[in-house]
Tab-separated table of C-alpha atoms in Angstrom:
chain	number	residue	atom	x	y	z
P	1	MET	CA	-31.307	-5.389	10.184
P	2	ALA	CA	-31.091	-5.131	6.388
P	3	LYS	CA	-30.147	-8.109	4.231
P	4	ASP	CA	-26.547	-6.965	4.022
P	5	GLY	CA	-26.202	-6.633	7.778
P	6	GLU	CA	-25.612	-3.221	9.305
P	7	VAL	CA	-23.279	-1.244	7.052
P	8	GLN	CA	-22.018	2.185	8.072
P	9	LEU	CA	-19.660	4.459	6.198
P	10	PHE	CA	-17.821	7.377	7.763
P	11	GLY	CA	-16.762	9.819	5.080
P	12	VAL	CA	-16.238	13.413	4.110
P	13	ARG	CA	-18.069	14.958	1.175
P	14	GLY	CA	-15.518	15.568	-1.544
P	15	SER	CA	-12.995	12.979	-0.312
P	16	PRO	CA	-11.792	10.822	-3.210
P	17	PHE	CA	-11.013	8.020	-0.773
P	18	ALA	CA	-14.458	7.910	0.829
P	19	GLY	CA	-15.838	8.265	-2.715
P	20	ARG	CA	-14.155	5.001	-3.701
P	21	VAL	CA	-16.037	3.117	-1.032
P	22	GLN	CA	-19.352	4.725	-1.990
P	23	VAL	CA	-18.923	3.692	-5.628
P	24	ALA	CA	-18.123	0.092	-4.656
P	25	LEU	CA	-21.052	-0.197	-2.237
P	26	GLU	CA	-23.465	1.276	-4.753
P	27	LEU	CA	-22.217	-0.832	-7.670
P	28	LYS	CA	-23.053	-3.843	-5.522
P	29	GLY	CA	-26.312	-2.391	-4.283
P	30	VAL	CA	-25.320	-2.640	-0.627
P	31	GLN	CA	-27.524	-0.528	1.631
P	32	TYR	CA	-25.563	1.591	4.085
P	33	THR	CA	-25.837	4.494	6.445
P	34	TYR	CA	-23.543	7.412	5.715
P	35	PHE	CA	-21.994	9.529	8.462
P	36	GLU	CA	-20.484	12.854	7.436
P	37	GLU	CA	-17.339	13.675	9.412
P	38	ASP	CA	-15.937	17.106	10.186
P	39	LEU	CA	-12.165	16.688	9.852
P	40	ARG	CA	-11.521	19.747	12.026
P	41	ASN	CA	-13.596	18.170	14.768
P	42	LYS	CA	-13.463	14.406	14.330
P	43	SER	CA	-16.183	12.383	15.973
P	44	ASP	CA	-15.436	10.076	18.895
P	45	LEU	CA	-16.694	7.215	16.753
P	46	LEU	CA	-14.188	7.927	13.976
P	47	LEU	CA	-11.318	8.071	16.481
P	48	LYS	CA	-12.534	4.867	18.108
P	49	TYR	CA	-12.882	3.027	14.806
P	50	ASN	CA	-9.660	4.278	13.219
P	51	PRO	CA	-7.302	5.091	16.111
P	52	ILE	CA	-4.238	4.552	13.951
P	53	HIS	CA	-4.767	6.786	10.943
P	54	LYS	CA	-7.699	8.858	12.324
P	55	LYS	CA	-8.918	9.295	8.749
P	56	VAL	CA	-11.915	8.627	6.557
P	57	PRO	CA	-13.147	6.390	5.073
P	58	VAL	CA	-14.088	3.905	7.767
P	59	LEU	CA	-16.503	1.095	6.964
P	60	VAL	CA	-18.268	-0.583	9.862
P	61	HIS	CA	-19.964	-3.872	9.027
P	62	ASN	CA	-22.018	-5.415	11.804
P	63	GLY	CA	-19.995	-3.462	14.357
P	64	ARG	CA	-16.589	-4.404	12.927
P	65	PRO	CA	-14.579	-1.418	11.660
P	66	LEU	CA	-12.163	-1.276	8.746
P	67	ALA	CA	-9.990	1.610	7.558
P	68	GLU	CA	-7.954	2.381	4.415
P	69	SER	CA	-9.926	2.580	1.185
P	70	LEU	CA	-8.063	-0.131	-0.756
P	71	VAL	CA	-8.423	-2.545	2.163
P	72	ILE	CA	-12.128	-1.725	2.390
P	73	LEU	CA	-12.656	-2.242	-1.356
P	74	GLN	CA	-11.202	-5.737	-1.181
P	75	TYR	CA	-13.349	-6.542	1.837
P	76	ILE	CA	-16.451	-5.344	0.017
P	77	ASP	CA	-15.636	-7.520	-2.978
P	78	GLU	CA	-14.983	-10.602	-0.847
P	79	THR	CA	-18.160	-10.028	1.188
P	80	TRP	CA	-20.622	-9.171	-1.570
P	81	GLY	CA	-19.913	-11.288	-4.629
P	82	ASN	CA	-22.245	-9.661	-7.181
P	83	HIS	CA	-20.722	-7.259	-9.695
P	84	PRO	CA	-17.139	-8.322	-8.913
P	85	ILE	CA	-14.630	-5.472	-8.920
P	86	PHE	CA	-11.599	-7.782	-8.831
P	87	PRO	CA	-10.658	-10.116	-11.689
P	88	GLN	CA	-11.041	-13.872	-11.124
P	89	HIS	CA	-7.553	-15.117	-11.932
P	90	PRO	CA	-4.882	-14.720	-9.226
P	91	TYR	CA	-2.437	-13.124	-11.681
P	92	HIS	CA	-4.935	-10.528	-12.827
P	93	ARG	CA	-5.992	-9.949	-9.224
P	94	ALA	CA	-2.342	-9.326	-8.377
P	95	LEU	CA	-1.985	-6.841	-11.244
P	96	ALA	CA	-5.143	-5.052	-10.096
P	97	ARG	CA	-3.642	-4.709	-6.618
P	98	PHE	CA	-0.360	-3.546	-8.129
P	99	TRP	CA	-2.013	-0.769	-10.150
P	100	SER	CA	-4.283	0.340	-7.315
P	101	SER	CA	-1.263	0.730	-5.051
P	102	PHE	CA	0.628	2.444	-7.872
P	103	ILE	CA	-2.064	5.124	-7.962
P	104	ASP	CA	-1.792	5.754	-4.222
P	105	ASP	CA	1.971	5.360	-3.894
P	106	LYS	CA	3.165	7.050	-7.095
P	107	CYS	CA	0.460	9.108	-8.859
P	108	LEU	CA	-1.086	10.873	-5.879
P	109	PRO	CA	2.168	12.000	-4.245
P	110	ALA	CA	3.497	13.196	-7.633
P	111	ILE	CA	0.339	15.190	-8.369
P	112	THR	CA	0.346	16.653	-4.869
P	113	LYS	CA	3.968	17.693	-5.335
P	114	ALA	CA	3.207	19.217	-8.741
P	115	ALA	CA	0.232	21.207	-7.482
P	116	PHE	CA	0.784	22.020	-3.830
P	117	THR	CA	4.483	22.580	-3.244
P	118	ALA	CA	5.803	26.049	-2.570
P	119	ASN	CA	9.214	25.380	-4.109
P	120	LYS	CA	9.206	25.874	-7.905
P	121	GLU	CA	11.843	23.236	-8.643
P	122	GLU	CA	9.989	20.703	-6.515
P	123	ARG	CA	6.791	21.568	-8.376
P	124	GLU	CA	8.478	20.995	-11.738
P	125	LYS	CA	9.875	17.696	-10.515
P	126	GLY	CA	6.373	16.782	-9.372
P	127	SER	CA	4.988	17.561	-12.831
P	128	GLU	CA	7.596	15.352	-14.473
P	129	GLU	CA	6.849	12.507	-12.072
P	130	SER	CA	3.100	12.965	-12.657
P	131	LEU	CA	3.486	12.788	-16.427
P	132	GLU	CA	5.606	9.679	-16.120
P	133	ALA	CA	3.057	8.023	-13.830
P	134	LEU	CA	0.124	8.980	-16.079
P	135	GLN	CA	2.006	7.531	-19.054
P	136	PHE	CA	2.240	4.172	-17.278
P	137	LEU	CA	-1.533	4.264	-16.733
P	138	GLU	CA	-2.142	5.314	-20.346
P	139	ASN	CA	-0.161	2.277	-21.521
P	140	GLU	CA	-2.133	0.038	-19.179
P	141	LEU	CA	-5.552	1.037	-20.556
P	142	LYS	CA	-6.476	-1.638	-23.055
P	143	HIS	CA	-10.283	-1.649	-22.816
P	144	LYS	CA	-13.089	0.760	-22.038
P	145	PHE	CA	-12.164	0.534	-18.360
P	146	PHE	CA	-9.059	-0.709	-16.591
P	147	GLY	CA	-11.300	-3.542	-15.425
P	148	GLY	CA	-12.372	-4.437	-18.997
P	149	GLU	CA	-15.899	-3.615	-20.137
P	150	SER	CA	-17.104	-2.816	-16.627
P	151	ILE	CA	-15.695	-0.825	-13.731
P	152	GLY	CA	-13.139	-2.597	-11.550
P	153	ILE	CA	-10.900	-1.824	-8.612
P	154	VAL	CA	-8.292	0.070	-10.670
P	155	ASP	CA	-10.974	2.334	-12.137
P	156	ILE	CA	-12.320	3.037	-8.686
P	157	ALA	CA	-8.838	3.731	-7.330
P	158	ALA	CA	-8.085	5.945	-10.336
P	159	GLY	CA	-11.252	7.975	-9.811
P	160	PHE	CA	-8.954	10.590	-8.326
P	161	ILE	CA	-7.386	11.081	-11.749
P	162	ALA	CA	-10.722	11.207	-13.573
P	163	PHE	CA	-12.397	13.821	-11.403
P	164	TRP	CA	-10.145	15.351	-8.758
P	165	LEU	CA	-7.073	15.878	-10.948
P	166	PRO	CA	-8.938	18.097	-13.472
P	167	ALA	CA	-10.356	20.065	-10.522
P	168	ILE	CA	-6.839	20.522	-9.135
P	169	GLU	CA	-5.607	21.589	-12.579
P	170	GLU	CA	-8.282	24.255	-12.753
P	171	ALA	CA	-7.629	25.439	-9.189
P	172	VAL	CA	-3.873	25.874	-9.492
P	173	GLY	CA	-3.496	26.560	-13.233
P	174	LEU	CA	-1.692	23.394	-14.260
P	175	LYS	CA	-2.232	20.950	-17.139
P	176	LEU	CA	-1.161	17.345	-16.777
P	177	LEU	CA	-4.013	15.203	-18.144
P	178	SER	CA	-4.282	16.560	-21.691
P	179	SER	CA	-6.078	14.628	-24.404
P	180	GLU	CA	-3.090	15.169	-26.731
P	181	LYS	CA	-0.647	13.507	-24.367
P	182	PHE	CA	-3.048	10.956	-22.885
P	183	PRO	CA	-5.881	10.229	-25.339
P	184	LYS	CA	-6.910	6.903	-23.780
P	185	LEU	CA	-6.792	8.176	-20.214
P	186	SER	CA	-8.775	11.285	-21.176
P	187	LYS	CA	-11.479	9.200	-22.826
P	188	TRP	CA	-11.541	6.822	-19.867
P	189	SER	CA	-11.851	9.809	-17.529
P	190	GLU	CA	-15.028	10.872	-19.369
P	191	GLU	CA	-16.444	7.357	-19.479
P	192	TYR	CA	-15.768	6.849	-15.799
P	193	THR	CA	-17.199	10.111	-14.525
P	194	ASN	CA	-20.282	9.621	-16.718
P	195	HIS	CA	-21.016	6.132	-15.420
P	196	PRO	CA	-24.376	6.524	-13.623
P	197	VAL	CA	-23.208	5.114	-10.276
P	198	VAL	CA	-20.024	7.183	-10.303
P	199	LYS	CA	-21.727	10.373	-11.461
P	200	GLU	CA	-24.326	10.156	-8.745
P	201	ASN	CA	-21.627	9.990	-6.089
P	202	LEU	CA	-19.334	12.748	-7.296
P	203	PRO	CA	-19.149	15.902	-5.217
P	204	GLN	CA	-20.006	19.271	-6.753
P	205	ARG	CA	-17.116	20.237	-8.978
P	206	GLU	CA	-17.204	23.907	-7.956
P	207	ARG	CA	-16.847	23.061	-4.305
P	208	VAL	CA	-13.901	20.782	-4.985
P	209	VAL	CA	-12.200	23.448	-7.124
P	210	GLY	CA	-12.835	25.947	-4.318
P	211	PHE	CA	-11.303	23.604	-1.761
P	212	PHE	CA	-8.156	23.171	-3.855
P	213	LYS	CA	-7.953	26.913	-4.556
P	214	ALA	CA	-7.943	27.563	-0.810
P	215	ARG	CA	-5.291	24.903	-0.266
P	216	TYR	CA	-3.129	26.419	-3.002
P	217	ALA	CA	-3.582	29.933	-1.609
P	218	SER	CA	-2.512	28.814	1.873
P	219	ILE	CA	0.671	27.289	0.422
P	220	VAL	CA	1.477	30.391	-1.593
P	221	ALA	CA	0.823	32.537	1.501
P	222	SER	CA	3.098	30.440	3.730
P	223	LYS	CA	6.090	30.666	1.412
V	1	MET	CA	8.879	-27.921	-15.841
V	2	ALA	CA	8.428	-28.544	-12.097
V	3	LYS	CA	4.983	-29.226	-10.609
V	4	ASP	CA	4.617	-25.598	-9.581
V	5	GLY	CA	5.369	-24.314	-13.063
V	6	GLU	CA	8.467	-22.243	-13.638
V	7	VAL	CA	9.002	-19.947	-10.673
V	8	GLN	CA	11.796	-17.373	-10.661
V	9	LEU	CA	12.638	-14.873	-7.978
V	10	PHE	CA	14.815	-11.808	-8.532
V	11	GLY	CA	16.202	-10.617	-5.213
V	12	VAL	CA	19.133	-9.116	-3.390
V	13	ARG	CA	20.789	-10.922	-0.503
V	14	GLY	CA	19.949	-9.005	2.637
V	15	SER	CA	16.794	-7.334	1.272
V	16	PRO	CA	13.920	-7.659	3.752
V	17	PHE	CA	11.443	-7.373	0.865
V	18	ALA	CA	12.928	-10.187	-1.211
V	19	GLY	CA	13.233	-12.115	2.059
V	20	ARG	CA	9.454	-11.942	2.505
V	21	VAL	CA	8.902	-13.717	-0.781
V	22	GLN	CA	11.497	-16.372	-0.006
V	23	VAL	CA	9.838	-17.180	3.322
V	24	ALA	CA	6.395	-17.482	1.688
V	25	LEU	CA	7.649	-19.702	-1.149
V	26	GLU	CA	9.530	-21.953	1.223
V	27	LEU	CA	6.689	-22.232	3.738
V	28	LYS	CA	4.606	-23.541	0.857
V	29	GLY	CA	7.386	-25.729	-0.502
V	30	VAL	CA	7.337	-24.060	-3.927
V	31	GLN	CA	10.468	-24.800	-5.935
V	32	TYR	CA	12.010	-21.724	-7.519
V	33	THR	CA	15.139	-20.416	-9.164
V	34	TYR	CA	16.756	-17.479	-7.431
V	35	PHE	CA	18.513	-14.692	-9.345
V	36	GLU	CA	20.778	-12.401	-7.368
V	37	GLU	CA	20.623	-8.799	-8.580
V	38	ASP	CA	23.296	-6.148	-8.322
V	39	LEU	CA	21.401	-2.939	-7.515
V	40	ARG	CA	24.261	-0.783	-8.806
V	41	ASN	CA	24.080	-2.591	-12.123
V	42	LYS	CA	20.542	-3.896	-12.542
V	43	SER	CA	20.007	-6.705	-15.010
V	44	ASP	CA	18.074	-6.157	-18.233
V	45	LEU	CA	15.627	-8.800	-17.028
V	46	LEU	CA	14.871	-6.895	-13.803
V	47	LEU	CA	14.268	-3.664	-15.746
V	48	LYS	CA	12.090	-5.521	-18.223
V	49	TYR	CA	10.031	-7.233	-15.533
V	50	ASN	CA	9.677	-4.225	-13.219
V	51	PRO	CA	9.951	-1.138	-15.444
V	52	ILE	CA	7.930	0.950	-13.014
V	53	HIS	CA	9.697	0.541	-9.698
V	54	LYS	CA	12.923	-1.073	-11.012
V	55	LYS	CA	13.248	-2.830	-7.664
V	56	VAL	CA	13.475	-6.291	-6.167
V	57	PRO	CA	11.688	-8.542	-5.449
V	58	VAL	CA	10.215	-9.639	-8.754
V	59	LEU	CA	8.471	-12.998	-9.000
V	60	VAL	CA	8.084	-14.520	-12.449
V	61	HIS	CA	5.625	-17.403	-12.658
V	62	ASN	CA	5.467	-19.179	-16.015
V	63	GLY	CA	6.842	-16.065	-17.683
V	64	ARG	CA	4.447	-13.631	-15.995
V	65	PRO	CA	6.167	-11.047	-13.799
V	66	LEU	CA	4.921	-9.476	-10.576
V	67	ALA	CA	6.498	-6.764	-8.440
V	68	GLU	CA	5.923	-5.372	-4.928
V	69	SER	CA	6.373	-7.829	-2.088
V	70	LEU	CA	2.884	-7.540	-0.559
V	71	VAL	CA	1.274	-8.029	-3.977
V	72	ILE	CA	3.509	-11.057	-4.579
V	73	LEU	CA	2.659	-12.576	-1.178
V	74	GLN	CA	-1.056	-12.434	-1.928
V	75	TYR	CA	-0.485	-13.983	-5.342
V	76	ILE	CA	1.528	-16.802	-3.796
V	77	ASP	CA	-1.226	-17.493	-1.281
V	78	GLU	CA	-3.939	-17.494	-3.936
V	79	THR	CA	-1.877	-19.716	-6.259
V	80	TRP	CA	-0.565	-22.309	-3.796
V	81	GLY	CA	-3.212	-23.101	-1.223
V	82	ASN	CA	-1.242	-25.232	1.239
V	83	HIS	CA	-0.046	-23.593	4.448
V	84	PRO	CA	-2.272	-20.519	3.995
V	85	ILE	CA	-0.678	-17.248	5.053
V	86	PHE	CA	-3.936	-15.280	4.893
V	87	PRO	CA	-6.867	-15.891	7.247
V	88	GLN	CA	-10.037	-17.433	5.809
V	89	HIS	CA	-12.658	-14.873	6.835
V	90	PRO	CA	-12.912	-11.688	4.729
V	91	TYR	CA	-12.779	-9.462	7.825
V	92	HIS	CA	-9.640	-11.100	9.143
V	93	ARG	CA	-8.145	-11.034	5.651
V	94	ALA	CA	-8.869	-7.314	5.539
V	95	LEU	CA	-7.195	-6.772	8.910
V	96	ALA	CA	-4.170	-8.766	7.751
V	97	ARG	CA	-3.901	-6.469	4.711
V	98	PHE	CA	-4.348	-3.419	6.934
V	99	TRP	CA	-1.489	-4.411	9.257
V	100	SER	CA	0.824	-5.443	6.433
V	101	SER	CA	0.366	-2.045	4.817
V	102	PHE	CA	0.747	-0.375	8.213
V	103	ILE	CA	4.224	-1.910	8.506
V	104	ASP	CA	5.265	-0.586	5.101
V	105	ASP	CA	3.504	2.768	5.284
V	106	LYS	CA	4.079	3.714	8.925
V	107	CYS	CA	6.716	1.574	10.671
V	108	LEU	CA	9.382	1.468	7.975
V	109	PRO	CA	9.402	5.193	7.170
V	110	ALA	CA	9.452	6.041	10.903
V	111	ILE	CA	12.369	3.685	11.587
V	112	THR	CA	14.258	5.009	8.552
V	113	LYS	CA	13.713	8.561	9.798
V	114	ALA	CA	14.865	7.623	13.315
V	115	ALA	CA	18.022	5.890	12.108
V	116	PHE	CA	19.125	7.514	8.883
V	117	THR	CA	18.279	11.222	9.020
V	118	ALA	CA	21.045	13.783	9.381
V	119	ASN	CA	18.865	16.304	11.227
V	120	LYS	CA	18.725	15.599	14.993
V	121	GLU	CA	15.188	16.901	15.483
V	122	GLU	CA	13.940	14.817	12.563
V	123	ARG	CA	15.680	11.779	14.059
V	124	GLU	CA	13.979	12.338	17.406
V	125	LYS	CA	10.629	12.741	15.695
V	126	GLY	CA	11.326	9.501	13.836
V	127	SER	CA	12.031	7.720	17.132
V	128	GLU	CA	8.762	8.952	18.595
V	129	GLU	CA	6.841	7.829	15.529
V	130	SER	CA	8.607	4.457	15.605
V	131	LEU	CA	7.725	3.865	19.251
V	132	GLU	CA	4.114	4.785	18.575
V	133	ALA	CA	3.958	2.412	15.602
V	134	LEU	CA	5.613	-0.433	17.520
V	135	GLN	CA	3.114	0.085	20.333
V	136	PHE	CA	0.235	-0.466	17.909
V	137	LEU	CA	1.877	-3.725	16.819
V	138	GLU	CA	2.508	-4.747	20.432
V	139	ASN	CA	-1.200	-4.281	21.189
V	140	GLU	CA	-2.107	-6.322	18.130
V	141	LEU	CA	-0.080	-9.400	19.134
V	142	LYS	CA	-2.518	-11.748	20.786
V	143	HIS	CA	-1.019	-15.145	19.970
V	144	LYS	CA	2.381	-16.678	19.348
V	145	PHE	CA	2.373	-15.072	15.897
V	146	PHE	CA	0.306	-12.273	14.378
V	147	GLY	CA	-1.205	-15.054	12.271
V	148	GLY	CA	-2.158	-17.132	15.326
V	149	GLU	CA	-0.209	-20.313	16.087
V	150	SER	CA	1.504	-20.332	12.703
V	151	ILE	CA	3.222	-17.701	10.585
V	152	GLY	CA	0.949	-15.481	8.485
V	153	ILE	CA	1.229	-12.518	6.171
V	154	VAL	CA	1.629	-9.952	8.970
V	155	ASP	CA	4.492	-11.939	10.514
V	156	ILE	CA	6.196	-12.125	7.129
V	157	ALA	CA	5.684	-8.404	6.531
V	158	ALA	CA	6.931	-7.624	10.053
V	159	GLY	CA	10.094	-9.679	9.522
V	160	PHE	CA	11.812	-6.331	9.043
V	161	ILE	CA	11.119	-5.541	12.691
V	162	ALA	CA	12.238	-8.932	13.957
V	163	PHE	CA	15.610	-9.053	12.219
V	164	TRP	CA	16.534	-5.861	10.381
V	165	LEU	CA	15.495	-3.384	13.082
V	166	PRO	CA	17.834	-4.899	15.725
V	167	ALA	CA	20.628	-4.827	13.127
V	168	ILE	CA	19.899	-1.145	12.443
V	169	GLU	CA	19.846	-0.449	16.183
V	170	GLU	CA	23.293	-1.984	16.566
V	171	ALA	CA	24.663	-0.166	13.523
V	172	VAL	CA	23.559	3.338	14.504
V	173	GLY	CA	23.445	3.067	18.319
V	174	LEU	CA	19.705	3.373	18.832
V	175	LYS	CA	17.249	1.364	20.947
V	176	LEU	CA	13.610	1.155	19.926
V	177	LEU	CA	12.544	-2.485	20.303
V	178	SER	CA	13.345	-3.071	23.978
V	179	SER	CA	11.868	-6.019	25.870
V	180	GLU	CA	10.841	-3.640	28.686
V	181	LYS	CA	8.751	-1.454	26.397
V	182	PHE	CA	7.596	-4.188	24.024
V	183	PRO	CA	7.673	-7.563	25.786
V	184	LYS	CA	5.294	-9.313	23.377
V	185	LEU	CA	6.937	-7.946	20.238
V	186	SER	CA	10.382	-8.869	21.568
V	187	LYS	CA	9.294	-12.440	22.288
V	188	TRP	CA	7.616	-12.651	18.876
V	189	SER	CA	10.797	-11.356	17.255
V	190	GLU	CA	12.733	-14.285	18.783
V	191	GLU	CA	10.071	-16.830	17.862
V	192	TYR	CA	9.903	-15.549	14.312
V	193	THR	CA	13.639	-15.419	13.610
V	194	ASN	CA	14.061	-18.889	15.136
V	195	HIS	CA	11.373	-20.479	12.973
V	196	PRO	CA	13.307	-22.983	10.820
V	197	VAL	CA	12.062	-21.653	7.466
V	198	VAL	CA	12.715	-18.026	8.449
V	199	LYS	CA	16.094	-18.731	10.050
V	200	GLU	CA	17.336	-20.565	6.985
V	201	ASN	CA	16.552	-17.544	4.803
V	202	LEU	CA	17.964	-14.772	6.960
V	203	PRO	CA	21.081	-13.033	5.709
V	204	GLN	CA	24.248	-12.992	7.824
V	205	ARG	CA	23.655	-10.534	10.638
V	206	GLU	CA	27.174	-9.116	10.503
V	207	ARG	CA	26.836	-8.239	6.847
V	208	VAL	CA	23.517	-6.514	7.429
V	209	VAL	CA	24.940	-4.532	10.360
V	210	GLY	CA	27.905	-3.603	8.152
V	211	PHE	CA	25.580	-2.447	5.393
V	212	PHE	CA	23.633	-0.197	7.787
V	213	LYS	CA	26.858	1.131	9.373
V	214	ALA	CA	28.029	2.220	5.922
V	215	ARG	CA	24.666	3.831	5.196
V	216	TYR	CA	24.778	5.699	8.501
V	217	ALA	CA	28.368	6.824	7.910
V	218	SER	CA	27.487	8.211	4.486
V	219	ILE	CA	24.651	10.247	6.000
V	220	VAL	CA	26.836	11.603	8.799
V	221	ALA	CA	29.534	12.447	6.231
V	222	SER	CA	27.121	14.314	3.938
V	223	LYS	CA	25.798	16.584	6.705
């Protein structure tokens, strides 16, 4: 068994949520085995390890499974102390949790509504909500990264906005994250996606754009 | 200033989310000042402290505000170490976070759909989803409390199910949490609501039932 114990990650290439876990593990230099899932034909192991949500990512550490990317990221940080991704002080830790959840609970649903809703009014409402949410993040960016001078949990959670959002914009012909409206967030997006550990773990952009194009087409077709 | 620093809680009587924070503060014996909010006329302080969600609860510790009940609960546990509400081991901490989020992300929306949706089919789907979610919790209960022999974060998060769900059931004429289907959860529900610290902080049942009756009536009327 390796020094870190047996670490397994069940993911899907291109998933921003599995990607979060990969970035955290690699920032910390944790060795792990990666299992690629087929979401149209989920493995028995995935269903056994995550019977509740039946989704990736799942991290299995020495036989003990964990689901939900934000839960996994905290576990990784509490288990492997080097290169901390959470701040030290309880108040700053709390804010980091707040902003990570904000990304999942507010930004992602708004962006999904803006890009992948058949109803035009709903789409416009989604765009408004997205711009409002991105503005909150823009105001929150006070250093190179949300985590300060190095990547932290909020950066990892916001990876969706750095890489997947521009791919969605290209796929569906939408512009939310413009450098005029969000100069700090746009610069951060470049910094983040160019960080060596992040870059190495990003999926091929063309494939992601293709995936979102197909999703958009299926929504347009089902109207 | 008191030994714990200046602790302020902005809540609404009857809110299960503000109630979570009250239980945690009182379990730990933290002295705090409580501010009752009027959600139809929110105070300037609430909007200043929680500009993003504009909701209760908000905890302000020595002038620093925090929103979102699960974020606040973790902050409280990291700030005041006595009577821990999180387990010690990172894996068990991760599971506690998983189940707390499960209650907010799966149980609460399902129960809301089952009780407060105008569409009959949607309501039935909500009931099914609620029963499935409650079954997962039933399977997870292995001790007196989710936290073991004493109250932990999952118990506090699940307080909604112990007290508010039965009030909703009475208000709208629905039965989800039966002792036949969920014997362990039903027993836990009694244990939890009879715990002295919890009991002392519960709102008047009649008022809560009245609140949900009015909510139900407004949905029926708007059909």
